[in-house]
PDB file of C-alpha atoms in Angstrom:
ATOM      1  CA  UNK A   1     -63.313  -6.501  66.314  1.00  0.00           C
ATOM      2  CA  UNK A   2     -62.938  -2.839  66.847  1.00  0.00           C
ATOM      3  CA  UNK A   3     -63.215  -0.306  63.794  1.00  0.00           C
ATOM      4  CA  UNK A   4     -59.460   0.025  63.199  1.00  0.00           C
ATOM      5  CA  UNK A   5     -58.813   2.533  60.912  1.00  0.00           C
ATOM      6  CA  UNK A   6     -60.094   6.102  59.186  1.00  0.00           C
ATOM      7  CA  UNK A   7     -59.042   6.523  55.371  1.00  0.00           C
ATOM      8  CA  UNK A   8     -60.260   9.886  54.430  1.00  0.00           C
ATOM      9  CA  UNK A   9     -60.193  11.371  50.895  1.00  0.00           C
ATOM     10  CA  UNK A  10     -58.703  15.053  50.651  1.00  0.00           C
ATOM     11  CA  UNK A  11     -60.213  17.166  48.101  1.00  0.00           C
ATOM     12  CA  UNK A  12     -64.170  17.865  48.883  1.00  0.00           C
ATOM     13  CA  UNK A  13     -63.947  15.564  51.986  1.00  0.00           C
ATOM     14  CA  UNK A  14     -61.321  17.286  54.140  1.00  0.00           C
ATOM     15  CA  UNK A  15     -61.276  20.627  52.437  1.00  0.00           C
ATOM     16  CA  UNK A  16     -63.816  22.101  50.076  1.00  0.00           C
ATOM     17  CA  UNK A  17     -60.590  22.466  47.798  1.00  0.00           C
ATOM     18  CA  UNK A  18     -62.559  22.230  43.776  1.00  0.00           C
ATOM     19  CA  UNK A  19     -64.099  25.349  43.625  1.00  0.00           C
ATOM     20  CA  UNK A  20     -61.792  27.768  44.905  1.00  0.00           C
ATOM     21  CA  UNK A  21     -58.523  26.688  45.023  1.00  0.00           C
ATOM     22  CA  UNK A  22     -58.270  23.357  42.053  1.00  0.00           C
ATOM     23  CA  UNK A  23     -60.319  25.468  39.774  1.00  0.00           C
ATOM     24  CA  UNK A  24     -58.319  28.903  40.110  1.00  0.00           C
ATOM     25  CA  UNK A  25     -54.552  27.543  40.005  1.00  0.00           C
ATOM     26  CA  UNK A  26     -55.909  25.507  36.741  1.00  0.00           C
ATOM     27  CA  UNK A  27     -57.154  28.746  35.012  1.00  0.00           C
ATOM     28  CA  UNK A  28     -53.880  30.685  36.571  1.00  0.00           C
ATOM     29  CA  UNK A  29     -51.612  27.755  34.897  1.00  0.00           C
ATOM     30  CA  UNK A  30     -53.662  28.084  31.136  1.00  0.00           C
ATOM     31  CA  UNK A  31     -53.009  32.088  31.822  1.00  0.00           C
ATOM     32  CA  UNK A  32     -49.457  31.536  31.876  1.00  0.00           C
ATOM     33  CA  UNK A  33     -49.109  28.924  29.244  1.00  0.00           C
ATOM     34  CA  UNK A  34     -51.188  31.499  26.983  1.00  0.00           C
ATOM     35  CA  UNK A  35     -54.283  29.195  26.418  1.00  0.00           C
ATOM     36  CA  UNK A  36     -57.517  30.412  24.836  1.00  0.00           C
ATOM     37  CA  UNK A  37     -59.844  29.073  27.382  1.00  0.00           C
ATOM     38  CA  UNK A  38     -60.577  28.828  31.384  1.00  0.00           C
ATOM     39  CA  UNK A  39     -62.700  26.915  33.508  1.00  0.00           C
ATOM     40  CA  UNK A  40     -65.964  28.786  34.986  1.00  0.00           C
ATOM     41  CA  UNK A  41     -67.616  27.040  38.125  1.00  0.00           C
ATOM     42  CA  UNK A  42     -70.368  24.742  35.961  1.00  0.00           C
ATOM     43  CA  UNK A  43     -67.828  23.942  33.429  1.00  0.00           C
ATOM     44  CA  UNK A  44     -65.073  22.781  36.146  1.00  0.00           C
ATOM     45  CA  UNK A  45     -68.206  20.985  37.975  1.00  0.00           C
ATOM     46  CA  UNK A  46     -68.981  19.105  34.933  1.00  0.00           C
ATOM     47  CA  UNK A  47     -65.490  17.729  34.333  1.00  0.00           C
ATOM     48  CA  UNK A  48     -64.782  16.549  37.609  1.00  0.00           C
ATOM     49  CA  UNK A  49     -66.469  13.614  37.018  1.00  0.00           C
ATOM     50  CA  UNK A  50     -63.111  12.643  35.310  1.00  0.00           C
ATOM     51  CA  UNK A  51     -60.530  11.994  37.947  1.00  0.00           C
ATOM     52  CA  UNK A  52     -56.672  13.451  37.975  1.00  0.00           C
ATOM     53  CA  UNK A  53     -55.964  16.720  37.156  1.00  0.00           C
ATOM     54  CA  UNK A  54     -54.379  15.465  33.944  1.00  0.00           C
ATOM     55  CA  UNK A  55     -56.641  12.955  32.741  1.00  0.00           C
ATOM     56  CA  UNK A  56     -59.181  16.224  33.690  1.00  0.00           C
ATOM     57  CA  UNK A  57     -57.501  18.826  31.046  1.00  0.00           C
ATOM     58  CA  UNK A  58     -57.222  15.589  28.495  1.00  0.00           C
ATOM     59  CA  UNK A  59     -61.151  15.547  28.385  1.00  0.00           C
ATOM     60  CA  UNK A  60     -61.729  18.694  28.454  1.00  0.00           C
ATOM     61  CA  UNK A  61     -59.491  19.038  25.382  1.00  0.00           C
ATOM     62  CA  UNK A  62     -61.348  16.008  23.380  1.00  0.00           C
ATOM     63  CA  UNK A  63     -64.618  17.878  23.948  1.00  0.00           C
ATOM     64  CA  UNK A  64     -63.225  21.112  22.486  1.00  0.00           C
ATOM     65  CA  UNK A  65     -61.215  20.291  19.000  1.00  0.00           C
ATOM     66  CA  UNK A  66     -61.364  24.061  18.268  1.00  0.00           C
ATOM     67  CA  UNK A  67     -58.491  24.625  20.837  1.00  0.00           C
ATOM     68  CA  UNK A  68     -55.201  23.844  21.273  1.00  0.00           C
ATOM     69  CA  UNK A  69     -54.892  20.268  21.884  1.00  0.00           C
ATOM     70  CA  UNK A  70     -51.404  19.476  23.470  1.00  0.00           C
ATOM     71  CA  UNK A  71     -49.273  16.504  24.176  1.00  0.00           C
ATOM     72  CA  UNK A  72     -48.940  14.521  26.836  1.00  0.00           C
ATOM     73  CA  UNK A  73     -45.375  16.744  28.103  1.00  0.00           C
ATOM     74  CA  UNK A  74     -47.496  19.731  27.443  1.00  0.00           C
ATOM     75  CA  UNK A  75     -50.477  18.826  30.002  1.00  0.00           C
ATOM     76  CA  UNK A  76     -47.795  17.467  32.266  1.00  0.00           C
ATOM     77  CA  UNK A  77     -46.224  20.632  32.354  1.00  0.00           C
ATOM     78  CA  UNK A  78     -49.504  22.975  32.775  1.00  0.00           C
ATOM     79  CA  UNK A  79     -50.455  20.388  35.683  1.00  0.00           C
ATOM     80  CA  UNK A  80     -47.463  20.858  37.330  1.00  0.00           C
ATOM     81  CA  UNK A  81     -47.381  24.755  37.210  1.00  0.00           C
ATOM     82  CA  UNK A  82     -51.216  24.411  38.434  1.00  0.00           C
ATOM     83  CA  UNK A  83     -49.964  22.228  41.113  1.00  0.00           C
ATOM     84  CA  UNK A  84     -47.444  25.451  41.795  1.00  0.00           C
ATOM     85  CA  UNK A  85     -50.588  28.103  42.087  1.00  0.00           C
ATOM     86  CA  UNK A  86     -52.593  25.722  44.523  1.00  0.00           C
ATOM     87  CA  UNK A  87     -49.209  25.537  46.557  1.00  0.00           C
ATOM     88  CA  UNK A  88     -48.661  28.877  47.150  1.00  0.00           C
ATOM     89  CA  UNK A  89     -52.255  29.231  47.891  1.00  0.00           C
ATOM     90  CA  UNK A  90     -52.644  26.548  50.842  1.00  0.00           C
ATOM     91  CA  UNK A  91     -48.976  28.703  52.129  1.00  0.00           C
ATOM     92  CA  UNK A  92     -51.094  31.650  51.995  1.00  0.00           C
ATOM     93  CA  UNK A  93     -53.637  29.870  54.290  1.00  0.00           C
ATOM     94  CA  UNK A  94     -56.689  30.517  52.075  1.00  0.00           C
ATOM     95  CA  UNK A  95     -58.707  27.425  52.391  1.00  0.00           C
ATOM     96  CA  UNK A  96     -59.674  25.919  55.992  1.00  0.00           C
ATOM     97  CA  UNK A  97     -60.767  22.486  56.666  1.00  0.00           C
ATOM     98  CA  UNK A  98     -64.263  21.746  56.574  1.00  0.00           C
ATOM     99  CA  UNK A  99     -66.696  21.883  59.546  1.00  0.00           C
ATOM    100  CA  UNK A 100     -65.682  19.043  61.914  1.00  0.00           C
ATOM    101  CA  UNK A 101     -62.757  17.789  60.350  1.00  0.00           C
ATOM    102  CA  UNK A 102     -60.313  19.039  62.780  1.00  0.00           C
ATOM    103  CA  UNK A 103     -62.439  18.068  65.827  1.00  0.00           C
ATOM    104  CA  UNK A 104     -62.640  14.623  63.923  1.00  0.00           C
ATOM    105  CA  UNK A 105     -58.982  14.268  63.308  1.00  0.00           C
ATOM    106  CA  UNK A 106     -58.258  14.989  66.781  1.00  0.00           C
ATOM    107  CA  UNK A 107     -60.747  12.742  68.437  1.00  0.00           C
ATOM    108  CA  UNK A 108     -59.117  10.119  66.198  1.00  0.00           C
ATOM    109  CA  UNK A 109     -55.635  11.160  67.731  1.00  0.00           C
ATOM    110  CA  UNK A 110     -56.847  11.403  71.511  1.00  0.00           C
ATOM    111  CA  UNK A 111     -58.540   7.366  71.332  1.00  0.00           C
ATOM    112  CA  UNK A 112     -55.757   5.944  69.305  1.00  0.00           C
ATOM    113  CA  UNK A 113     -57.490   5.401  66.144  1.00  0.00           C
ATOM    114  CA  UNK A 114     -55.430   5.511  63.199  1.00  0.00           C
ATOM    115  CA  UNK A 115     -55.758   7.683  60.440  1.00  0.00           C
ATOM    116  CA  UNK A 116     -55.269   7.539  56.448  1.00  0.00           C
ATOM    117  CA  UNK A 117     -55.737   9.637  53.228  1.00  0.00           C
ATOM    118  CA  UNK A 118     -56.353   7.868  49.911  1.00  0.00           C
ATOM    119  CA  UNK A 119     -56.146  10.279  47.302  1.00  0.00           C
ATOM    120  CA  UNK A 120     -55.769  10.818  43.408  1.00  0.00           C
ATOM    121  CA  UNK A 121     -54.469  14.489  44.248  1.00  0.00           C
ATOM    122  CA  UNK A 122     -50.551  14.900  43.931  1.00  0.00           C
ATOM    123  CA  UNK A 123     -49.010  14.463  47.222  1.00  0.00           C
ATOM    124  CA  UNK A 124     -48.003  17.993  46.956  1.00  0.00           C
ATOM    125  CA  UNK A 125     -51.150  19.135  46.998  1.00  0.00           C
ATOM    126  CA  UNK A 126     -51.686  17.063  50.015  1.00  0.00           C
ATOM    127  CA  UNK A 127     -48.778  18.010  51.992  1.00  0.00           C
ATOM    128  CA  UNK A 128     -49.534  21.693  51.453  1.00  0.00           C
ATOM    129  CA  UNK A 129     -53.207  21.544  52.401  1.00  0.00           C
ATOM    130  CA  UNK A 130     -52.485  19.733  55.428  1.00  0.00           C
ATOM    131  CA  UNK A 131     -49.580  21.539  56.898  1.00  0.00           C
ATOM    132  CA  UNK A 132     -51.759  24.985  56.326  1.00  0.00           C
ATOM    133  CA  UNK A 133     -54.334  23.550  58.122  1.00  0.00           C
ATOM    134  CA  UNK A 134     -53.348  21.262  61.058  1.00  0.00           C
ATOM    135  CA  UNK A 135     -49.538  22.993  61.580  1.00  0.00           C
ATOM    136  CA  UNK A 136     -46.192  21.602  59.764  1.00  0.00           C
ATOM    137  CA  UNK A 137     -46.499  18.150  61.574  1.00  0.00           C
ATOM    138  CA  UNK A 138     -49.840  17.937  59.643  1.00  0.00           C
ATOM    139  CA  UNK A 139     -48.901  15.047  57.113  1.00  0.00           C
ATOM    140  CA  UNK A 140     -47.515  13.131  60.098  1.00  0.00           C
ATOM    141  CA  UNK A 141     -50.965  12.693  61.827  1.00  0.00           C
ATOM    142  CA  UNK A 142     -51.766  10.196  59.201  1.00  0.00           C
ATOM    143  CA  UNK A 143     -50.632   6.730  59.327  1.00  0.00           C
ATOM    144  CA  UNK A 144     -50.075   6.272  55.487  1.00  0.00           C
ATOM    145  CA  UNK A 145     -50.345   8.935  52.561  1.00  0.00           C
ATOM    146  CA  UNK A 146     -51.526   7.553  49.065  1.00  0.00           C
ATOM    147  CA  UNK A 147     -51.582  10.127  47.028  1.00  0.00           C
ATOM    148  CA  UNK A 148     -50.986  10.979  43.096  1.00  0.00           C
ATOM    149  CA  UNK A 149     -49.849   8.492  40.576  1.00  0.00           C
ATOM    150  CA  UNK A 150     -48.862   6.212  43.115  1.00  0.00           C
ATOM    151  CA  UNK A 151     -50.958   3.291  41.500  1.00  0.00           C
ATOM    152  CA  UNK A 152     -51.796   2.742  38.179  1.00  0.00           C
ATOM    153  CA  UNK A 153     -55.512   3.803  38.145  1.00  0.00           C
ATOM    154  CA  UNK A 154     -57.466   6.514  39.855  1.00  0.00           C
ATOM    155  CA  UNK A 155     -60.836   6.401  41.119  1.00  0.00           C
ATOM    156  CA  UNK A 156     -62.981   5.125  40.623  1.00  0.00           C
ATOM    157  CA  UNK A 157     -60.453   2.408  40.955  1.00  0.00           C
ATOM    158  CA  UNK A 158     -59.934   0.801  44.087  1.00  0.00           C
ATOM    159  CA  UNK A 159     -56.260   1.031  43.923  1.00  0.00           C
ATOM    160  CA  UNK A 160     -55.624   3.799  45.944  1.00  0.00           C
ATOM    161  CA  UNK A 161     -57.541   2.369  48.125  1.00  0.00           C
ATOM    162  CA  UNK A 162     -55.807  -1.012  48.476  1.00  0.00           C
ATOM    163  CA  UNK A 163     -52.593   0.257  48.378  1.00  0.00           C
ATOM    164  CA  UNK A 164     -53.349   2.177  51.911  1.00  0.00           C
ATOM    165  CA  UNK A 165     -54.759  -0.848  53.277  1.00  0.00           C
ATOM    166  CA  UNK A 166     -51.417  -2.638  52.345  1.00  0.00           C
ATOM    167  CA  UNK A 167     -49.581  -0.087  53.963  1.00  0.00           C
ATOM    168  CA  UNK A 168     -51.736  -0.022  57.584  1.00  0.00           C
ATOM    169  CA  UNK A 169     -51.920  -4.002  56.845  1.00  0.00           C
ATOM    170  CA  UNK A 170     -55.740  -4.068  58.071  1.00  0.00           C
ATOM    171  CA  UNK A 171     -58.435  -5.766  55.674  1.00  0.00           C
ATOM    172  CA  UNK A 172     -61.091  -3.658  54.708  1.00  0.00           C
ATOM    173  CA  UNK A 173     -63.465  -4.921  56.492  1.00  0.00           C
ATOM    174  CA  UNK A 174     -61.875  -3.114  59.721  1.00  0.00           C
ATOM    175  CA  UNK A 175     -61.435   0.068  58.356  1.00  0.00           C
ATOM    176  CA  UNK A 176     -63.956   2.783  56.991  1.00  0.00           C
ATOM    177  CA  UNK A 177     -63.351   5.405  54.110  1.00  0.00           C
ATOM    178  CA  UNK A 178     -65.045   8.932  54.531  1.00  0.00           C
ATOM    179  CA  UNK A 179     -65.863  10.485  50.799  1.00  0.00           C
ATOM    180  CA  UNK A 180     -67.080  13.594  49.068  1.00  0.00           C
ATOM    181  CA  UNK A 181     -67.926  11.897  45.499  1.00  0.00           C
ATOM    182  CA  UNK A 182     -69.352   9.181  43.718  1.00  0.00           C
ATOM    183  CA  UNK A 183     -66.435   8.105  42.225  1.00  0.00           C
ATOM    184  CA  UNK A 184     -64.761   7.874  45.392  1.00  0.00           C
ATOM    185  CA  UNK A 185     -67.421   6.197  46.922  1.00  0.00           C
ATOM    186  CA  UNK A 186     -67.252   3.728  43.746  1.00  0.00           C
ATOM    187  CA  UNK A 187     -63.535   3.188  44.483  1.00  0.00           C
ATOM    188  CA  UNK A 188     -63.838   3.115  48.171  1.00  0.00           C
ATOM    189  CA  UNK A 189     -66.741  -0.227  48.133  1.00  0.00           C
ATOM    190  CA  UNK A 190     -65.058  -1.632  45.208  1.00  0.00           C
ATOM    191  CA  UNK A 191     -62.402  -2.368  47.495  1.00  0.00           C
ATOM    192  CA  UNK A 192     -64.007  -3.545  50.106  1.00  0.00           C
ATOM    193  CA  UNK A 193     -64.745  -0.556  52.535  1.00  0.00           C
ATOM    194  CA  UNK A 194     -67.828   0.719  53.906  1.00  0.00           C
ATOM    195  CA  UNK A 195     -68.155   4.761  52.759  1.00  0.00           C
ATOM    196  CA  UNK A 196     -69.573   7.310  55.043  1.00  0.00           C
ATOM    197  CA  UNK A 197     -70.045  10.781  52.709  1.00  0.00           C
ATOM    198  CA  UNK A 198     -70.025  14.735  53.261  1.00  0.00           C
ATOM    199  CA  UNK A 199     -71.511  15.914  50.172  1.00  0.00           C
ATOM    200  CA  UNK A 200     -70.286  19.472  48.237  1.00  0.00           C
ATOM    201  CA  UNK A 201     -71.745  21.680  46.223  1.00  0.00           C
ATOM    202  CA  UNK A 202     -70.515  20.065  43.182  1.00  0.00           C
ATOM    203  CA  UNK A 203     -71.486  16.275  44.319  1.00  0.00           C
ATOM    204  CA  UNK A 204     -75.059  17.075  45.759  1.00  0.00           C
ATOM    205  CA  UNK A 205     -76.620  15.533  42.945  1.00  0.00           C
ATOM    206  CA  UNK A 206     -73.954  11.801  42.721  1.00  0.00           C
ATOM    207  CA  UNK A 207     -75.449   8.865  43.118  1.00  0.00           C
ATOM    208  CA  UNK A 208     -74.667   7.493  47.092  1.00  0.00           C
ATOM    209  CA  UNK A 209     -76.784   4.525  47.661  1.00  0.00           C
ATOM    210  CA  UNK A 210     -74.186   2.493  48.222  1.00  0.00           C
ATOM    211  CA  UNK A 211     -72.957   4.779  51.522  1.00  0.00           C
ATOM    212  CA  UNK A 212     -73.705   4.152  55.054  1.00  0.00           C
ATOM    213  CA  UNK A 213     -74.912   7.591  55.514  1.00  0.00           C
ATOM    214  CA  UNK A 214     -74.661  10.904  53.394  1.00  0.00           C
ATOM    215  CA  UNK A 215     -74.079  14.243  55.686  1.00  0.00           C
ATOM    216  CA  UNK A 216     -74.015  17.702  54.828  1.00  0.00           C
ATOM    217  CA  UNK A 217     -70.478  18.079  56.573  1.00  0.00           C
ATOM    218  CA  UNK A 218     -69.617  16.547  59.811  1.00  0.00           C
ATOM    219  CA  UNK A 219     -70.622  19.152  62.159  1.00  0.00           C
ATOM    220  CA  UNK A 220     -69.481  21.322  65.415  1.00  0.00           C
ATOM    221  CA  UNK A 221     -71.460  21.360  68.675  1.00  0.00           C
ATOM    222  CA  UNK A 222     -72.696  24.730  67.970  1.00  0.00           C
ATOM    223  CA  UNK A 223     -73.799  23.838  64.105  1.00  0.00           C
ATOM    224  CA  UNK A 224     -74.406  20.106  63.775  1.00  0.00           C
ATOM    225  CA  UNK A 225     -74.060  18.106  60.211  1.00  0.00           C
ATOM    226  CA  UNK A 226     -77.788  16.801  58.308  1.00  0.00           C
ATOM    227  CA  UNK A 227     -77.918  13.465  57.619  1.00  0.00           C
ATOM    228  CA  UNK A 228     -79.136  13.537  53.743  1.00  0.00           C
ATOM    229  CA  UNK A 229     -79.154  10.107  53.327  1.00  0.00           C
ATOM    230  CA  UNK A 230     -79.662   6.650  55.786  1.00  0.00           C
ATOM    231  CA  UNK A 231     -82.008   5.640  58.373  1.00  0.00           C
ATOM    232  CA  UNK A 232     -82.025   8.877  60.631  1.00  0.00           C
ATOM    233  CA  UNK A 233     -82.205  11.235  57.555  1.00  0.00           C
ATOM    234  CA  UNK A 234     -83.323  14.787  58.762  1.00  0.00           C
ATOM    235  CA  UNK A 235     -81.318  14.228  61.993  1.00  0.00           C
ATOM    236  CA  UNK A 236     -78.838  16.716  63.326  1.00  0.00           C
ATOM    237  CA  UNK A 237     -75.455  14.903  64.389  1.00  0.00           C
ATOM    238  CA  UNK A 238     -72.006  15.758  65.519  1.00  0.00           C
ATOM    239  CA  UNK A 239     -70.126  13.326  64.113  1.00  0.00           C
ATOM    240  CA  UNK A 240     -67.415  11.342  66.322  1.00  0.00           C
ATOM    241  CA  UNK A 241     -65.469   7.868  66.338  1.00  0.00           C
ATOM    242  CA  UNK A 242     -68.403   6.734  68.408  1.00  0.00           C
ATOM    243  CA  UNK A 243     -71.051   7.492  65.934  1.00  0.00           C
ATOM    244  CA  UNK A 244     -69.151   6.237  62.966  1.00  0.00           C
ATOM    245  CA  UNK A 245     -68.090   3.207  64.710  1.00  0.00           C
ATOM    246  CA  UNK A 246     -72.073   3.019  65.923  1.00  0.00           C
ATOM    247  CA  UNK A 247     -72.487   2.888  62.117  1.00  0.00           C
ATOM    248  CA  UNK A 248     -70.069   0.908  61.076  1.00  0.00           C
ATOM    249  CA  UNK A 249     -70.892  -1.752  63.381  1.00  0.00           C
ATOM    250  CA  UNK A 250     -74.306  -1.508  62.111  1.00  0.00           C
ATOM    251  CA  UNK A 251     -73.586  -2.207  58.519  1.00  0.00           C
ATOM    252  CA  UNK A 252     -71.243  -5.066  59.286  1.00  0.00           C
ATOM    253  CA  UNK A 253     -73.576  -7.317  61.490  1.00  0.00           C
ATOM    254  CA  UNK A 254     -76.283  -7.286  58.355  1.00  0.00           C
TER     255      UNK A 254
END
């Protein structure tokens, strides 16, 4: 059987969209709600080990009793204006794709191999990101969008991942997931799907044993991708549907 499907994760793993872009429109949406704090780049780093933007400003909040801690409506609302500032920013065109993404994508397209996002971003987020990037028929590349609070728990949860398999109607075992984190990674084999990862900045340092490979990004002719992690580590690669299929295969005959 033929790999049948990508699922790619958004945030780190098609865009480098934390640092720059999360982490700003969160400290522009605690400017305008007149809170006492922001986010610097170790602290956001730190607390993205809790996934959901919400469930993110929750934590932070618990760890910090000496500032304002709000209600449920209240974080609700500051997500949703944050959700506003990262808008306007993917409109602005600010934040491209990472290296080999849009080759990847359009490989994908050219052989007929389906493509899916399983995210825990708000589909907002995702329809923005994608339409500044690959054109306003962006979102309609993929085969299924799960995104947000579609299901009722986020990675490292599988559900996000199950639910897109439900909706291209293709068991796991046909289908691989490409990751930026360890909690996706965690939610991507707990249901069933072998994980190829791109590392970031802020997830060098996750634990990724569990992947079929760990890259550096997935590389252009002119600047290939590393392979961190996996039997050819130190290698330079381009990465393609035949390589990750090449892989794929290889994991799935052991």
């Amino acid at each position: 059987m033929p790999l049948r499907a990508l699922i790619f994760d958004v945030d780190g793993t098609l865009a480098d969209t934390e640092r720059d872009a999360h982490r700003v429109a969160f400290n522009q949406a605690f400017a305008a709600a007149d809170l006492p704090f922001d986010w610097d780049v170790p602290t956001y780093g730190y607390y993205l080990k809790v996934t959901g933007g919400k469930e993110r400003l929750r934590s932070f909040l618990n760890d910090h009793p000496e500032y304002p801690q709000l209600g449920d409506a209240d974080i609700a609302r500051i997500h949703k204006q944050k959700t506003g500032f990262y808008v306007e920013m993917m409109e602005a065109g600010l934040l491209p794709l990472r290296p080999g993404v849009e080759r990847l994508l359009n490989v994908a397209r050219e052989v007929g191999l389906p493509i899916a996002i399983a995210t825990t971003t708000t589909p907002a987020n995702v329809e923005s990101l994608l339409k500044s990037t690959l054109g306003k028929d962006g979102p309609g590349r993929f085969q299924t969008i799960g995104a947000g609070d579609i299901v009722p728990h986020k990675k490292p949860a599988p559900d996000i991942y199950l639910y897109v398999l439900r909706q291209l109607g293709f068991p796991a075992a046909d289908c691989l997931a490409l990751e930026d984190s360890e909690n996706g990674l965690r939610s991507a084999v707990s249901a069933g799907l072998d994980t190829v990862i791109t590392q970031t900045e802020y997830t060098q340092n996750q634990d990724f044993s569990a992947a079929l490979r760990v890259l550096d990004q997935l590389g252009e002719p002119q600047a290939p991708a590393q392979i961190l992690q996996g039997r050819e580590a130190g290698a330079r690669v381009v990465v393609d549907v035949d390589l990750l299929t090449q892989w794929w295969k290889e994991k799935t005959q052991y």
